[in-house]
Amino acid sequence: MLHAESPMKSEASIDLTTLVVLDSSNCLMAEVDDATAMTMVALVSEDPSSWAEAMSVWPRYRTPEVCEFASSLPLEESPRETTIAAVSAAGAWVVLDLESKRVFTGGQFQEVGRDATFAIIADDESQRSPLCVHLPPWWELHEGVSVNDLRLPRQPPVNKPNVNREILYGDVFLTEIAARILQTAASDGWRTRQRGGGVGAYYPFTIAVHRDWLMTPRADLGGRKPRDLLHGAIEWSDRVTLGQRRRFEAGGPMVAAPNDWDGFATAPMGSQEMCLYFDLCREVILAGWMWVETENGVLSMREHNSALTELTQFLRIVKDSWLCSPFEGGSSPNFIVECDRRRVPRGVGVAIEGIDGVETDEHIADCDCPICQVIADGMLGIAFDTIDGYHLELDDEFAFSMQETREAWTAQQLEYAEFNAALDGKYADSPSKSVNGGAVAACSRRC
């Protein structure tokens, strides 16, 4: 939950804040005003590991009340012992330890919190600029502490989720899916399936193949399951993205997070990439069943490795084509995933600094949802597209759920059951009434 907006004047206080930035090679210090100090804290939301990385996300958090470029900040090199002495004498201070992923505040510096939105107020109080702080789960926050705490090593070590996308999207994934499809096609259950039942006849097999891929521990993942890679930082990523939307709606530019940082390739997933990975798996598996049906007459006569190679190659084409094609008549999965990984919202027709292309509005043309029609008419301003992930819960399988732990998923299932029971009881005596939620569910991508 976001904290209620806390106002903060942008003009310099009588006693400025002592700001310190630490990374593996620098100890930088400056006296700055409150707005600049808080903007620096907000930069931590992007998980920078160096001062150079922190400077590169300054445009995502800068408000008109601070300097235009981070390079203009009066930060200067300072010996660490001299820095600690200066912090000890400061009325208010902030230390950003980018290497150890820690934020320290002390003296009279205001409380920040891990998730909060502040209003930077201009001198004439006519403008409020939202500044969102969303610390990554692996960052430590130490507020109102003693300067002596700066000398203590971090405990425990940084535990940042690491996503191996080469395995999730590459030939390992395709080969595993192909092997499971061929194994299923040779089973008694496949031979006795309901023929002519259309896509529905494959559904139980699709669920089994998808679940087994996600839930099987792998040696090349250090014993982790592919499912584990989908979780760990979804709420943080989505909150940062939402913060950028609030900034844009208040008049700020839409700026994508950099994609050239060390570790970008293995950075944690947000909800949009997770949802699309579910859809990609289902698309690939369904295409595999179609291939098996087409090759059914000669499949049993082929050598297994030959069939596996051919099916894997076919699934690779399916994957590449799907990632580049419009998703539900809108933007391609590739575009949606890039926006999610660079933590920027997809506003229809809104240009994004750092990303080619914009969110398309094509899917509205054939949409009967009254909400989407109002949005299409421009009555609610700029529309933002999102995938809410409700379809990941429809199979009642923990493997596919957006809930990270089985305990959370079980609690969610109980909550659903109680809600449905209450709803059934409410309308049991009114057969002519129905819950009109179909239009909203059908168009859950838009908010």
CSV table of C-alpha atoms in Angstrom, one decimal:
chain,number,residue,atom,x,y,z
A,1,MET,CA,0.0,0.0,0.0
A,2,LEU,CA,1.2,3.5,-0.7
A,3,HIS,CA,1.3,5.8,2.2
A,4,ALA,CA,-0.7,9.0,2.1
A,5,GLU,CA,1.1,11.7,0.3
A,6,SER,CA,3.3,13.7,2.6
A,7,PRO,CA,3.9,17.3,1.6
A,8,MET,CA,7.4,18.5,1.6
A,9,LYS,CA,8.6,22.0,0.8
A,10,SER,CA,11.2,22.3,-1.9
A,11,GLU,CA,13.1,25.3,-0.7
A,12,ALA,CA,16.3,24.7,1.2
A,13,SER,CA,15.9,24.4,5.0
A,14,ILE,CA,17.9,26.6,7.3
A,15,ASP,CA,19.9,23.4,8.2
A,16,LEU,CA,20.6,21.5,5.0
A,17,THR,CA,20.8,17.7,4.8
A,18,THR,CA,24.2,16.1,4.6
A,19,LEU,CA,24.0,13.6,1.7
A,20,VAL,CA,26.5,10.8,1.3
A,21,VAL,CA,26.7,8.3,-1.6
A,22,LEU,CA,28.9,5.2,-1.3
A,23,ASP,CA,29.7,2.7,-4.0
A,24,SER,CA,32.7,0.3,-4.6
A,25,SER,CA,35.0,3.1,-5.7
A,26,ASN,CA,33.5,6.4,-4.4
A,27,CYS,CA,32.6,8.2,-1.2
A,28,LEU,CA,30.8,11.4,-2.3
A,29,MET,CA,29.3,14.0,0.0
A,30,ALA,CA,27.3,17.3,-0.3
A,31,GLU,CA,25.0,19.6,1.6
A,32,VAL,CA,21.7,19.6,-0.2
A,33,ASP,CA,18.1,20.8,0.2
A,34,ASP,CA,15.3,18.6,1.3
A,35,ALA,CA,13.9,18.0,-2.2
A,36,THR,CA,17.2,16.9,-3.5
A,37,ALA,CA,17.9,14.6,-0.6
A,38,MET,CA,14.5,13.0,-1.0
A,39,THR,CA,15.0,12.6,-4.7
A,40,MET,CA,18.2,10.8,-4.1
A,41,VAL,CA,16.4,8.4,-1.7
A,42,ALA,CA,13.8,7.8,-4.4
A,43,LEU,CA,16.5,6.8,-6.9
A,44,VAL,CA,17.2,3.8,-4.8
A,45,SER,CA,13.8,2.5,-6.0
A,46,GLU,CA,15.6,1.5,-9.2
A,47,ASP,CA,18.3,-0.6,-7.4
A,48,PRO,CA,21.4,1.2,-8.6
A,49,SER,CA,24.7,-0.4,-7.7
A,50,SER,CA,27.0,2.6,-8.5
A,51,TRP,CA,26.8,6.3,-8.7
A,52,ALA,CA,26.9,6.2,-12.5
A,53,GLU,CA,23.8,4.0,-12.5
A,54,ALA,CA,22.1,6.3,-10.0
A,55,MET,CA,22.7,9.3,-12.2
A,56,SER,CA,21.2,7.5,-15.2
A,57,VAL,CA,17.8,7.2,-13.5
A,58,TRP,CA,17.7,10.8,-12.3
A,59,PRO,CA,15.4,11.8,-15.2
A,60,ARG,CA,12.8,9.3,-13.9
A,61,TYR,CA,12.6,11.1,-10.5
A,62,ARG,CA,13.6,14.7,-11.1
A,63,THR,CA,11.0,17.3,-10.4
A,64,PRO,CA,11.1,21.0,-11.4
A,65,GLU,CA,12.3,21.8,-7.9
A,66,VAL,CA,15.7,20.1,-8.3
A,67,CYS,CA,18.6,20.5,-10.7
A,68,GLU,CA,18.1,19.2,-14.2
A,69,PHE,CA,21.1,16.9,-14.3
A,70,ALA,CA,22.5,14.7,-11.5
A,71,SER,CA,26.0,15.7,-12.6
A,72,SER,CA,25.2,19.2,-11.4
A,73,LEU,CA,24.8,18.0,-7.8
A,74,PRO,CA,27.5,19.4,-5.5
A,75,LEU,CA,28.8,16.0,-4.6
A,76,GLU,CA,32.5,15.8,-3.9
A,77,GLU,CA,35.0,13.1,-3.0
A,78,SER,CA,35.5,12.8,0.7
A,79,PRO,CA,37.6,10.4,2.8
A,80,ARG,CA,35.4,8.0,4.7
A,81,GLU,CA,36.5,9.0,8.1
A,82,THR,CA,36.1,12.7,7.3
A,83,THR,CA,32.7,11.9,6.0
A,84,ILE,CA,31.6,10.1,9.2
A,85,ALA,CA,32.8,13.1,11.2
A,86,ALA,CA,30.7,15.4,9.0
A,87,VAL,CA,27.7,13.2,9.3
A,88,SER,CA,28.1,13.2,13.1
A,89,ALA,CA,27.9,17.0,13.2
A,90,ALA,CA,25.0,17.2,10.8
A,91,GLY,CA,21.5,18.2,11.8
A,92,ALA,CA,20.0,15.9,9.2
A,93,TRP,CA,21.7,13.3,7.1
A,94,VAL,CA,21.2,10.5,4.5
A,95,VAL,CA,23.7,7.9,3.5
A,96,LEU,CA,23.0,5.7,0.4
A,97,ASP,CA,25.3,2.7,0.4
A,98,LEU,CA,24.8,1.5,-3.2
A,99,GLU,CA,27.3,-1.4,-2.9
A,100,SER,CA,25.7,-3.0,0.1
A,101,LYS,CA,22.2,-2.0,-0.8
A,102,ARG,CA,21.4,0.0,2.4
A,103,VAL,CA,19.8,3.4,3.2
A,104,PHE,CA,20.6,5.2,6.4
A,105,THR,CA,19.0,8.3,7.8
A,106,GLY,CA,19.5,10.2,11.0
A,107,GLY,CA,19.2,13.5,12.8
A,108,GLN,CA,16.2,15.5,11.9
A,109,PHE,CA,15.7,14.0,8.4
A,110,GLN,CA,12.0,13.1,8.0
A,111,GLU,CA,10.8,9.5,8.1
A,112,VAL,CA,10.6,8.0,4.6
A,113,GLY,CA,9.4,4.3,4.8
A,114,ARG,CA,9.9,1.6,2.2
A,115,ASP,CA,6.8,2.5,0.2
A,116,ALA,CA,5.6,6.1,0.1
A,117,THR,CA,4.6,9.0,-2.1
A,118,PHE,CA,5.7,12.5,-1.2
A,119,ALA,CA,4.5,15.8,-2.7
A,120,ILE,CA,7.3,18.1,-3.6
A,121,ILE,CA,5.7,21.6,-3.3
A,122,ALA,CA,7.0,24.5,-5.3
A,123,ASP,CA,7.9,27.7,-3.6
A,124,ASP,CA,4.6,29.4,-4.5
A,125,GLU,CA,2.7,26.3,-3.4
A,126,SER,CA,0.8,26.2,-6.7
A,127,GLN,CA,2.4,22.9,-7.9
A,128,ARG,CA,2.8,19.5,-6.3
A,129,SER,CA,5.1,17.1,-7.9
A,130,PRO,CA,4.7,13.4,-6.8
A,131,LEU,CA,7.9,11.7,-5.8
A,132,CYS,CA,7.5,7.9,-5.2
A,133,VAL,CA,9.8,5.8,-3.1
A,134,HIS,CA,9.6,2.0,-3.4
A,135,LEU,CA,12.7,0.3,-2.0
A,136,PRO,CA,13.5,-3.1,-3.5
A,137,PRO,CA,12.9,-6.0,-1.1
A,138,TRP,CA,16.7,-6.8,-0.9
A,139,TRP,CA,17.5,-3.2,0.2
A,140,GLU,CA,17.8,-2.5,3.9
A,141,LEU,CA,16.3,0.7,5.4
A,142,HIS,CA,17.7,2.1,8.7
A,143,GLU,CA,16.0,5.3,9.8
A,144,GLY,CA,16.8,7.4,12.7
A,145,VAL,CA,19.9,5.5,13.5
A,146,SER,CA,23.3,6.4,15.1
A,147,VAL,CA,26.3,7.3,12.9
A,148,ASN,CA,28.1,4.4,14.4
A,149,ASP,CA,25.7,2.1,12.5
A,150,LEU,CA,27.4,3.1,9.3
A,151,ARG,CA,30.5,1.2,10.4
A,152,LEU,CA,28.6,-2.1,10.8
A,153,PRO,CA,28.7,-4.6,7.9
A,154,ARG,CA,25.5,-5.7,6.3
A,155,GLN,CA,23.7,-8.7,7.8
A,156,PRO,CA,22.3,-10.7,6.1
A,157,PRO,CA,23.8,-10.6,2.6
A,158,VAL,CA,22.0,-9.2,-0.4
A,159,ASN,CA,19.4,-11.7,-1.6
A,160,LYS,CA,18.3,-10.3,-5.0
A,161,PRO,CA,16.1,-12.6,-7.2
A,162,ASN,CA,18.1,-13.8,-10.3
A,163,VAL,CA,16.2,-14.7,-13.5
A,164,ASN,CA,17.8,-17.0,-16.0
A,165,ARG,CA,15.9,-15.9,-19.1
A,166,GLU,CA,18.1,-18.1,-21.4
A,167,ILE,CA,16.5,-21.1,-19.7
A,168,LEU,CA,13.0,-19.7,-19.4
A,169,TYR,CA,12.8,-18.6,-23.1
A,170,GLY,CA,15.6,-20.5,-24.9
A,171,ASP,CA,16.2,-23.9,-26.3
A,172,VAL,CA,16.2,-25.6,-22.9
A,173,PHE,CA,12.6,-24.5,-22.4
A,174,LEU,CA,11.6,-25.5,-25.9
A,175,THR,CA,13.3,-28.9,-25.8
A,176,GLU,CA,11.8,-29.7,-22.4
A,177,ILE,CA,8.3,-28.8,-23.6
A,178,ALA,CA,8.8,-30.8,-26.8
A,179,ALA,CA,10.1,-33.9,-24.9
A,180,ARG,CA,7.1,-33.8,-22.6
A,181,ILE,CA,4.7,-33.4,-25.5
A,182,LEU,CA,6.2,-36.4,-27.3
A,183,GLN,CA,6.1,-38.4,-24.0
A,184,THR,CA,2.4,-37.5,-23.6
A,185,ALA,CA,1.6,-38.4,-27.2
A,186,ALA,CA,3.0,-41.9,-26.5
A,187,SER,CA,0.9,-42.5,-23.4
A,188,ASP,CA,-2.3,-44.5,-22.9
A,189,GLY,CA,-4.1,-41.4,-21.8
A,190,TRP,CA,-3.4,-39.6,-25.0
A,191,ARG,CA,-4.5,-42.5,-27.1
A,192,THR,CA,-7.8,-42.7,-25.2
A,193,ARG,CA,-8.5,-39.0,-25.2
A,194,GLN,CA,-11.8,-37.6,-26.6
A,195,ARG,CA,-11.1,-37.3,-30.4
A,196,GLY,CA,-12.7,-34.5,-32.2
A,197,GLY,CA,-13.1,-32.5,-29.0
A,198,GLY,CA,-11.2,-29.5,-30.3
A,199,VAL,CA,-8.8,-27.6,-28.1
A,200,GLY,CA,-10.7,-28.7,-25.0
A,201,ALA,CA,-9.5,-32.3,-25.5
A,202,TYR,CA,-5.9,-31.2,-25.1
A,203,TYR,CA,-6.5,-29.1,-22.0
A,204,PRO,CA,-5.8,-31.6,-19.2
A,205,PHE,CA,-2.5,-32.5,-21.0
A,206,THR,CA,-1.6,-28.9,-21.5
A,207,ILE,CA,-2.0,-28.2,-17.7
A,208,ALA,CA,0.1,-31.3,-16.9
A,209,VAL,CA,3.0,-30.3,-19.3
A,210,HIS,CA,2.9,-26.7,-18.2
A,211,ARG,CA,2.8,-27.6,-14.5
A,212,ASP,CA,5.6,-30.1,-14.8
A,213,TRP,CA,7.9,-27.6,-16.6
A,214,LEU,CA,7.4,-25.0,-13.9
A,215,MET,CA,7.5,-27.2,-10.8
A,216,THR,CA,10.4,-29.5,-11.6
A,217,PRO,CA,13.7,-28.6,-9.9
A,218,ARG,CA,16.6,-28.2,-12.3
A,219,ALA,CA,20.4,-28.7,-11.8
A,220,ASP,CA,21.1,-25.9,-14.2
A,221,LEU,CA,19.1,-23.6,-11.9
A,222,GLY,CA,20.9,-24.8,-8.8
A,223,GLY,CA,18.0,-26.9,-7.7
A,224,ARG,CA,15.5,-24.1,-8.2
A,225,LYS,CA,12.3,-24.6,-10.2
A,226,PRO,CA,11.5,-22.5,-13.2
A,227,ARG,CA,8.5,-21.2,-11.3
A,228,ASP,CA,10.8,-19.7,-8.7
A,229,LEU,CA,12.3,-17.4,-11.3
A,230,LEU,CA,8.9,-15.8,-11.9
A,231,HIS,CA,8.6,-14.5,-8.4
A,232,GLY,CA,10.4,-12.5,-5.8
A,233,ALA,CA,9.9,-8.9,-6.8
A,234,ILE,CA,6.6,-8.5,-8.6
A,235,GLU,CA,5.1,-6.1,-6.1
A,236,TRP,CA,8.2,-3.9,-6.1
A,237,SER,CA,8.4,-3.8,-9.9
A,238,ASP,CA,4.7,-3.0,-10.3
A,239,ARG,CA,4.9,-0.2,-7.6
A,240,VAL,CA,7.8,1.5,-9.3
A,241,THR,CA,5.9,1.3,-12.6
A,242,LEU,CA,2.8,2.8,-11.0
A,243,GLY,CA,5.0,5.5,-9.5
A,244,GLN,CA,6.1,6.5,-13.0
A,245,ARG,CA,2.5,6.6,-14.1
A,246,ARG,CA,1.6,9.0,-11.3
A,247,ARG,CA,4.6,11.1,-12.3
A,248,PHE,CA,3.4,11.3,-15.9
A,249,GLU,CA,-0.1,12.1,-15.0
A,250,ALA,CA,1.2,15.0,-13.0
A,251,GLY,CA,3.0,16.4,-16.1
A,252,GLY,CA,6.3,14.6,-16.0
A,253,PRO,CA,8.0,12.9,-18.9
A,254,MET,CA,7.6,9.1,-19.5
A,255,VAL,CA,11.2,7.8,-19.2
A,256,ALA,CA,12.1,4.1,-19.3
A,257,ALA,CA,14.7,2.7,-16.9
A,258,PRO,CA,18.1,2.0,-18.5
A,259,ASN,CA,18.7,-1.4,-20.2
A,260,ASP,CA,22.5,-1.3,-20.1
A,261,TRP,CA,23.1,-1.9,-16.4
A,262,ASP,CA,25.1,-4.9,-15.3
A,263,GLY,CA,22.5,-7.5,-14.3
A,264,PHE,CA,19.7,-6.1,-16.5
A,265,ALA,CA,19.5,-9.5,-18.3
A,266,THR,CA,18.8,-11.4,-15.0
A,267,ALA,CA,16.8,-8.7,-13.2
A,268,PRO,CA,13.5,-9.8,-11.5
A,269,MET,CA,10.2,-10.1,-13.3
A,270,GLY,CA,7.2,-7.8,-13.0
A,271,SER,CA,3.6,-8.9,-13.3
A,272,GLN,CA,3.3,-8.2,-17.0
A,273,GLU,CA,6.2,-10.4,-18.0
A,274,MET,CA,5.0,-13.1,-15.7
A,275,CYS,CA,1.5,-13.1,-17.2
A,276,LEU,CA,2.9,-13.1,-20.7
A,277,TYR,CA,5.2,-16.0,-19.9
A,278,PHE,CA,2.1,-18.0,-18.9
A,279,ASP,CA,0.5,-17.2,-22.2
A,280,LEU,CA,3.7,-18.1,-24.1
A,281,CYS,CA,3.9,-21.5,-22.4
A,282,ARG,CA,0.3,-22.2,-23.3
A,283,GLU,CA,0.8,-21.0,-26.9
A,284,VAL,CA,3.8,-23.2,-27.4
A,285,ILE,CA,2.2,-26.3,-25.8
A,286,LEU,CA,-1.0,-26.0,-27.9
A,287,ALA,CA,1.1,-25.6,-31.0
A,288,GLY,CA,2.9,-28.8,-30.0
A,289,TRP,CA,-0.4,-30.7,-29.9
A,290,MET,CA,-1.2,-29.4,-33.3
A,291,TRP,CA,2.1,-30.6,-34.6
A,292,VAL,CA,1.6,-34.1,-33.1
A,293,GLU,CA,-1.8,-34.4,-34.7
A,294,THR,CA,-0.4,-33.4,-38.1
A,295,GLU,CA,2.5,-35.9,-37.7
A,296,ASN,CA,0.4,-38.6,-36.0
A,297,GLY,CA,0.4,-41.0,-38.9
A,298,VAL,CA,4.2,-41.2,-39.1
A,299,LEU,CA,5.3,-40.1,-35.6
A,300,SER,CA,5.6,-43.7,-34.3
A,301,MET,CA,7.9,-44.6,-37.2
A,302,ARG,CA,10.4,-41.8,-36.4
A,303,GLU,CA,13.5,-42.1,-34.2
A,304,HIS,CA,12.8,-40.2,-31.0
A,305,ASN,CA,15.7,-37.8,-31.3
A,306,SER,CA,14.7,-36.8,-34.8
A,307,ALA,CA,11.1,-36.1,-33.8
A,308,LEU,CA,12.4,-34.1,-30.8
A,309,THR,CA,14.6,-32.0,-33.0
A,310,GLU,CA,11.9,-31.3,-35.5
A,311,LEU,CA,9.3,-30.4,-32.9
A,312,THR,CA,11.8,-28.1,-31.0
A,313,GLN,CA,12.5,-26.3,-34.2
A,314,PHE,CA,8.8,-25.9,-34.9
A,315,LEU,CA,8.2,-24.6,-31.4
A,316,ARG,CA,11.0,-22.1,-31.8
A,317,ILE,CA,9.3,-20.6,-34.8
A,318,VAL,CA,6.0,-20.5,-32.9
A,319,LYS,CA,7.6,-18.7,-30.0
A,320,ASP,CA,9.4,-16.1,-32.1
A,321,SER,CA,6.3,-15.4,-34.1
A,322,TRP,CA,4.0,-15.1,-31.1
A,323,LEU,CA,6.4,-12.7,-29.3
A,324,CYS,CA,6.4,-10.4,-32.3
A,325,SER,CA,2.6,-10.5,-33.1
A,326,PRO,CA,-0.1,-8.3,-31.6
A,327,PHE,CA,-1.3,-9.5,-28.2
A,328,GLU,CA,-5.2,-9.5,-28.1
A,329,GLY,CA,-5.1,-7.0,-31.0
A,330,GLY,CA,-2.8,-4.6,-29.1
A,331,SER,CA,1.0,-4.3,-28.8
A,332,SER,CA,3.3,-7.3,-29.2
A,333,PRO,CA,4.5,-9.3,-26.2
A,334,ASN,CA,8.0,-8.1,-26.9
A,335,PHE,CA,7.0,-4.5,-26.5
A,336,ILE,CA,4.9,-5.3,-23.4
A,337,VAL,CA,7.7,-7.2,-21.8
A,338,GLU,CA,10.3,-4.5,-22.5
A,339,CYS,CA,8.1,-1.9,-20.9
A,340,ASP,CA,7.6,-4.2,-17.9
A,341,ARG,CA,11.3,-4.9,-17.5
A,342,ARG,CA,12.1,-1.2,-17.8
A,343,ARG,CA,9.4,-0.4,-15.3
A,344,VAL,CA,7.4,2.1,-17.4
A,345,PRO,CA,3.5,2.1,-17.9
A,346,ARG,CA,2.0,1.6,-21.3
A,347,GLY,CA,-0.2,4.7,-22.0
A,348,VAL,CA,-2.0,4.5,-25.3
A,349,GLY,CA,-0.2,6.6,-27.8
A,350,VAL,CA,2.3,7.9,-25.2
A,351,ALA,CA,5.9,8.2,-26.4
A,352,ILE,CA,8.5,6.7,-24.0
A,353,GLU,CA,12.0,8.1,-23.8
A,354,GLY,CA,14.4,5.2,-24.4
A,355,ILE,CA,11.9,2.8,-26.1
A,356,ASP,CA,10.9,2.8,-29.8
A,357,GLY,CA,7.2,2.4,-30.5
A,358,VAL,CA,4.1,3.2,-28.4
A,359,GLU,CA,1.2,1.3,-26.9
A,360,THR,CA,-1.4,0.7,-29.6
A,361,ASP,CA,-5.1,1.2,-29.3
A,362,GLU,CA,-6.2,-1.2,-32.0
A,363,HIS,CA,-8.0,-3.7,-29.7
A,364,ILE,CA,-10.7,-1.2,-28.7
A,365,ALA,CA,-12.2,-1.1,-32.2
A,366,ASP,CA,-14.0,-4.5,-31.8
A,367,CYS,CA,-14.6,-4.2,-28.1
A,368,ASP,CA,-18.1,-4.2,-26.7
A,369,CYS,CA,-17.1,-3.4,-23.1
A,370,PRO,CA,-18.8,-0.1,-22.0
A,371,ILE,CA,-15.7,0.8,-20.0
A,372,CYS,CA,-13.5,0.5,-23.0
A,373,GLN,CA,-15.9,2.5,-25.1
A,374,VAL,CA,-15.8,5.4,-22.7
A,375,ILE,CA,-12.0,5.2,-22.7
A,376,ALA,CA,-12.0,5.1,-26.5
A,377,ASP,CA,-14.0,8.3,-26.6
A,378,GLY,CA,-11.3,10.0,-24.6
A,379,MET,CA,-13.7,10.8,-21.7
A,380,LEU,CA,-11.2,9.5,-19.1
A,381,GLY,CA,-8.0,11.0,-20.5
A,382,ILE,CA,-5.1,8.8,-21.5
A,383,ALA,CA,-5.8,5.1,-21.2
A,384,PHE,CA,-3.2,2.8,-19.7
A,385,ASP,CA,-3.1,-0.9,-20.6
A,386,THR,CA,-2.2,-3.6,-18.2
A,387,ILE,CA,-2.7,-7.3,-17.8
A,388,ASP,CA,-4.2,-8.2,-14.4
A,389,GLY,CA,-3.4,-11.9,-14.4
A,390,TYR,CA,-6.8,-13.2,-13.4
A,391,HIS,CA,-6.5,-15.9,-16.0
A,392,LEU,CA,-3.5,-17.4,-14.2
A,393,GLU,CA,-5.8,-18.4,-11.4
A,394,LEU,CA,-8.6,-20.1,-13.4
A,395,ASP,CA,-7.0,-23.6,-13.3
A,396,ASP,CA,-7.0,-23.6,-9.5
A,397,GLU,CA,-3.3,-24.6,-9.7
A,398,PHE,CA,-0.6,-23.2,-7.4
A,399,ALA,CA,2.0,-23.7,-10.2
A,400,PHE,CA,0.4,-20.9,-12.3
A,401,SER,CA,-0.8,-18.6,-9.6
A,402,MET,CA,0.6,-15.1,-9.2
A,403,GLN,CA,0.8,-15.8,-5.5
A,404,GLU,CA,4.5,-16.5,-4.6
A,405,THR,CA,4.0,-19.0,-1.8
A,406,ARG,CA,1.6,-22.0,-1.4
A,407,GLU,CA,0.4,-20.5,1.9
A,408,ALA,CA,-0.6,-17.3,0.2
A,409,TRP,CA,-2.3,-19.2,-2.6
A,410,THR,CA,-4.2,-21.4,-0.1
A,411,ALA,CA,-5.4,-18.4,1.7
A,412,GLN,CA,-6.5,-16.8,-1.6
A,413,GLN,CA,-8.4,-20.0,-2.5
A,414,LEU,CA,-10.3,-19.9,0.8
A,415,GLU,CA,-11.1,-16.3,0.2
A,416,TYR,CA,-12.5,-17.0,-3.2
A,417,ALA,CA,-14.6,-19.9,-1.9
A,418,GLU,CA,-16.1,-17.8,0.9
A,419,PHE,CA,-16.9,-15.0,-1.6
A,420,ASN,CA,-18.5,-17.3,-4.1
A,421,ALA,CA,-20.5,-19.0,-1.3
A,422,ALA,CA,-21.8,-15.7,-0.1
A,423,LEU,CA,-22.6,-14.6,-3.6
A,424,ASP,CA,-24.5,-17.9,-4.3
A,425,GLY,CA,-26.5,-17.4,-1.1
A,426,LYS,CA,-27.4,-13.8,-2.0
A,427,TYR,CA,-28.8,-14.7,-5.3
A,428,ALA,CA,-30.2,-18.2,-4.5
A,429,ASP,CA,-33.7,-16.8,-4.1
A,430,SER,CA,-33.5,-14.5,-7.1
A,431,PRO,CA,-33.1,-16.6,-10.2
A,432,SER,CA,-33.9,-13.7,-12.5
A,433,LYS,CA,-30.9,-11.7,-11.2
A,434,SER,CA,-27.3,-12.2,-12.2
A,435,VAL,CA,-24.0,-10.6,-11.5
A,436,ASN,CA,-23.0,-8.5,-14.4
A,437,GLY,CA,-19.3,-8.8,-14.2
A,438,GLY,CA,-18.6,-10.2,-17.6
A,439,ALA,CA,-17.8,-7.0,-19.3
A,440,VAL,CA,-15.2,-6.0,-16.7
A,441,ALA,CA,-13.6,-9.5,-16.8
A,442,ALA,CA,-13.4,-9.5,-20.6
A,443,CYS,CA,-11.5,-6.3,-20.7
A,444,SER,CA,-9.3,-6.6,-17.6
A,445,ARG,CA,-6.3,-5.4,-19.6
A,446,ARG,CA,-7.3,-1.8,-19.4
A,447,CYS,CA,-7.4,0.4,-16.3
